Short mmCIF file of C-alpha atoms in Angstrom, two decimals:
data_model
loop_
_atom_site.label_atom_id
_atom_site.label_comp_id
_atom_site.label_asym_id
_atom_site.label_seq_id
_atom_site.Cartn_x
_atom_site.Cartn_y
_atom_site.Cartn_z
CA MET A 10 0.08 -0.07 0.03
CA GLY A 11 2.97 2.24 0.80
CA THR A 12 4.27 1.66 -2.60
CA ALA A 13 1.19 2.42 -4.39
CA SER A 14 0.66 5.95 -2.30
CA HIS A 15 4.19 6.58 -3.08
CA GLY A 16 3.53 6.11 -6.78
CA ARG A 17 0.35 8.04 -6.85
CA ARG A 18 2.15 11.05 -4.94
CA ARG A 19 4.91 10.89 -7.72
CA TRP A 20 2.41 10.88 -10.56
CA LEU A 21 0.42 13.80 -9.18
CA THR A 22 4.04 15.76 -8.48
CA VAL A 23 4.83 15.12 -12.07
CA THR A 24 1.55 15.97 -13.43
CA GLY A 25 1.48 19.20 -11.45
CA ILE A 26 4.80 20.26 -12.85
CA ALA A 27 3.90 19.43 -16.31
CA ALA A 28 0.76 21.34 -15.94
CA ALA A 29 2.63 24.38 -14.40
CA VAL A 30 5.10 24.31 -17.13
CA LEU A 31 2.30 23.99 -19.78
CA THR A 32 0.53 27.36 -18.25
CA ALA A 33 3.82 28.91 -18.24
CA THR A 34 4.47 28.25 -21.81
CA LEU A 35 1.13 29.45 -22.95
CA PHE A 36 0.98 32.58 -20.65
CA SER A 37 4.44 33.76 -21.73
CA SER A 38 3.78 33.23 -25.18
CA GLY A 39 1.73 36.48 -26.94
CA VAL A 40 2.59 39.75 -28.23
CA ARG A 41 4.55 42.94 -27.04
CA VAL A 42 4.55 46.25 -28.24
CA VAL A 43 7.88 47.54 -30.08
CA ASP A 44 9.42 50.39 -28.23
CA ASP A 45 9.99 53.75 -30.13
CA THR A 46 7.19 53.03 -32.30
CA GLY A 47 3.84 54.60 -32.78
CA SER A 48 1.81 57.92 -33.73
CA VAL A 49 -1.64 59.42 -32.88
CA VAL A 50 -3.41 61.04 -35.82
CA ALA A 51 -6.47 63.25 -35.20
CA SER A 52 -8.29 66.20 -36.75
CA GLY A 53 -6.34 69.60 -35.97
CA ASP A 54 -3.01 69.15 -34.78
CA PRO A 55 -3.13 67.09 -31.34
CA VAL A 56 -0.73 68.55 -28.62
CA ALA A 57 2.01 66.46 -27.64
CA VAL A 58 3.35 66.14 -23.91
CA GLU A 59 5.89 63.71 -22.49
CA ARG A 60 4.75 62.41 -19.09
CA ASP A 61 6.57 60.83 -16.52
CA ASP A 62 5.60 57.29 -17.67
CA HIS A 63 8.14 58.25 -20.64
CA ARG A 64 5.24 58.20 -23.00
CA ILE A 65 4.04 60.76 -25.60
CA TRP A 66 0.60 61.75 -24.81
CA SER A 67 -1.21 63.56 -27.61
CA VAL A 68 -4.13 65.49 -26.82
CA ALA A 69 -6.62 65.83 -29.25
CA ARG A 70 -9.70 68.25 -29.53
CA PHE A 71 -12.96 66.56 -28.50
CA GLN A 72 -15.40 66.95 -31.53
CA PRO A 73 -18.10 64.29 -32.03
CA GLY A 74 -18.09 62.75 -35.42
CA THR A 75 -14.34 63.28 -36.19
CA THR A 76 -11.82 60.29 -35.70
CA ALA A 77 -8.44 59.65 -34.34
CA GLN A 78 -6.04 56.93 -34.95
CA ILE A 79 -3.56 55.27 -32.84
CA ARG A 80 -0.52 53.60 -34.84
CA PHE A 81 2.08 51.21 -33.41
CA ASP A 82 4.12 48.03 -33.89
CA LEU A 83 3.38 44.62 -32.36
CA ALA A 84 6.03 41.66 -32.00
CA HIS A 85 5.53 37.97 -31.29
CA ARG A 86 6.75 37.13 -27.75
CA GLY A 87 7.36 33.84 -26.16
CA PRO A 88 7.98 30.22 -27.50
CA LEU A 89 4.65 29.25 -29.18
CA PRO A 90 3.30 30.80 -32.20
CA VAL A 91 0.04 33.06 -31.74
CA ARG A 92 -2.85 34.66 -33.67
CA VAL A 93 -4.10 37.94 -32.92
CA THR A 94 -7.71 38.08 -33.35
CA ASP A 95 -8.80 41.53 -32.12
CA LEU A 96 -7.72 44.98 -30.75
CA ALA A 97 -10.25 46.83 -28.50
CA ALA A 98 -10.28 49.58 -25.98
CA SER A 99 -10.19 48.73 -22.28
CA ARG A 100 -14.29 48.43 -22.44
CA SER A 101 -16.52 47.29 -25.13
CA ARG A 102 -16.78 48.95 -28.22
CA ASP A 103 -20.47 49.59 -28.23
CA ASP A 104 -21.07 51.22 -24.70
CA VAL A 105 -19.12 54.50 -25.27
CA GLU A 106 -21.55 57.14 -24.95
CA CYS A 107 -19.31 59.97 -24.41
CA GLY A 108 -15.52 59.76 -25.73
CA TRP A 109 -13.62 57.80 -28.34
CA ARG A 110 -14.94 54.54 -29.67
CA ILE A 111 -13.13 52.16 -31.72
CA ASP A 112 -14.46 51.45 -35.15
CA HIS A 113 -11.96 49.05 -36.42
CA SER A 114 -8.25 47.69 -36.39
CA ARG A 115 -6.02 47.00 -39.55
CA VAL A 116 -2.60 45.81 -40.19
CA VAL A 117 -0.82 48.36 -42.26
CA ASP A 118 2.73 46.56 -42.32
CA ALA A 119 3.90 43.14 -41.82
CA ARG A 120 7.15 41.54 -41.25
CA GLY A 121 7.30 37.69 -41.29
CA PRO A 122 3.59 36.79 -41.65
CA ALA A 123 2.03 36.44 -45.03
CA VAL A 124 -0.89 39.15 -44.70
CA ALA A 125 -1.99 41.87 -47.10
CA ASP A 126 -1.81 45.43 -45.76
CA GLY A 127 -5.01 46.68 -44.77
CA THR A 128 -6.19 43.15 -43.40
CA SER A 129 -8.70 43.69 -40.76
CA VAL A 130 -7.14 42.34 -37.22
CA THR A 131 -10.46 40.51 -36.49
CA ASP A 132 -9.70 38.21 -39.41
CA GLY A 133 -6.98 36.92 -37.48
CA VAL A 134 -3.24 37.17 -38.10
CA ARG A 135 -0.44 34.63 -37.12
CA LEU A 136 2.59 35.70 -35.52
CA GLY A 137 5.78 33.44 -35.01
CA ALA A 138 9.27 34.00 -33.84
CA GLY A 139 10.69 37.35 -35.11
CA ASP A 140 7.41 38.45 -36.80
CA GLN A 141 5.96 41.98 -36.50
CA LEU A 142 3.05 43.84 -37.38
CA SER A 143 2.26 47.53 -37.64
CA VAL A 144 -1.28 48.10 -36.83
CA VAL A 145 -3.60 51.21 -36.89
CA VAL A 146 -6.64 51.51 -34.77
CA THR A 147 -9.05 53.84 -35.73
CA GLY A 148 -12.06 55.27 -33.38
CA THR A 149 -14.63 58.10 -33.58
CA PHE A 150 -15.32 60.79 -30.99
CA VAL A 151 -19.13 60.14 -29.94
CA GLY A 152 -21.53 61.84 -27.87
CA ASP A 153 -23.20 65.28 -27.51
CA PRO A 154 -20.80 68.18 -28.21
CA ASP A 155 -20.95 69.23 -24.42
CA CYS A 156 -21.12 65.98 -23.09
CA LEU A 157 -17.45 65.85 -21.91
CA ARG A 158 -16.85 67.05 -18.56
CA ARG A 159 -13.24 66.31 -18.23
CA ALA A 160 -10.17 65.43 -20.28
CA ALA A 161 -9.87 61.75 -21.07
CA ALA A 162 -7.28 59.38 -22.70
CA ARG A 163 -6.86 55.82 -23.93
CA PRO A 164 -3.39 54.75 -22.36
CA THR A 165 -3.94 50.83 -22.77
CA LEU A 166 -5.55 48.43 -25.42
CA LEU A 167 -6.80 44.86 -25.13
CA VAL A 168 -5.29 42.49 -27.63
CA ASP A 169 -7.29 38.99 -28.13
CA VAL A 170 -4.26 36.23 -28.59
CA GLU A 171 -5.04 32.83 -29.61
CA VAL A 172 -2.34 30.30 -28.31
CA ALA A 173 -2.80 26.53 -28.73
CA GLY A 174 -6.29 26.82 -29.31
CA THR A 175 -6.71 28.96 -26.14
CA THR A 176 -7.81 32.70 -26.56
CA ARG A 177 -7.20 35.19 -23.92
CA ARG A 178 -7.13 38.86 -23.70
CA GLN A 179 -3.86 40.77 -23.27
CA ARG A 180 -3.34 44.40 -22.14
CA ILE A 181 -0.95 46.39 -23.80
CA GLU A 182 0.57 50.15 -23.62
CA PRO A 183 1.10 51.78 -27.08
CA PRO A 184 4.16 53.88 -26.88
CA GLN A 185 1.88 56.92 -27.69
CA VAL A 186 -1.36 57.85 -25.84
CA LEU A 187 -4.44 59.19 -27.35
CA GLY A 188 -5.93 61.88 -25.14
CA TRP A 189 -9.07 63.98 -25.72
CA SER A 190 -10.16 67.14 -24.51
CA THR A 191 -12.40 70.53 -25.11
CA ASP A 192 -9.21 72.43 -24.51
CA PRO A 193 -6.14 70.35 -25.67
CA VAL A 194 -3.50 73.20 -25.14
CA ARG A 195 -4.81 73.61 -21.44
CA THR A 196 -4.85 69.73 -20.70
CA ALA A 197 -1.46 69.09 -22.12
CA SER A 198 -0.17 71.84 -19.90
CA ARG A 199 -1.61 70.56 -17.07
CA TRP A 200 -0.68 66.80 -17.86
CA ALA A 201 2.91 67.81 -18.25
CA THR A 202 3.01 68.47 -14.50
CA VAL A 203 0.50 65.97 -13.19
CA PRO A 204 1.91 62.37 -12.56
CA VAL A 205 0.33 59.51 -14.52
CA ALA A 206 -0.13 57.25 -11.36
CA PRO A 207 -0.25 59.78 -8.44
CA ARG A 208 0.98 58.52 -5.08
CA VAL A 209 -1.80 57.89 -2.52
CA GLY A 210 -2.27 61.21 -0.38
CA THR A 211 -1.04 63.51 -2.97
CA ALA A 212 -3.04 66.31 -4.36
CA ALA A 213 -2.68 65.40 -8.17
#
């Protein structure tokens, strides 16, 4: 009985280790943002300011009906190939009542994977070791002209990646941040001195 119990414990240990290794491999495989890439394009001339997170925050004028784009590069990360199946804001695309609503995301350049420029990311794009994509995320400012009470921004995006048949959502930070305000100059001036993540207890 002792031998059987020892064998069962050994089997459980080996199984647990294998499961941990598999899980680590799956979660270490995904995408990463390529440093020093990215741009923000919007109607008018967005006001750019470098903040304490070392990213450029470009503040566009909030005007419902106009569009804004974020462009940046994604590279494969980890040991397993991945499939990028969607790019979205940090909320559902359909529940933005006042702000920037993502309309679509598309590939504008690919280094490695065989994909035509202009391919929708929602069609799915496969990335392996060394592969990169340049993507453009386009959205529209929506809401009533007077609905925006304070400046807002989209510092993160969500990427859906499929690895070994398992899909998960990965949060990424583009090198340039899209912000919007009814007074871009004033907002950029304020953001230049206000920390992105103020410490607890500070006035910022």
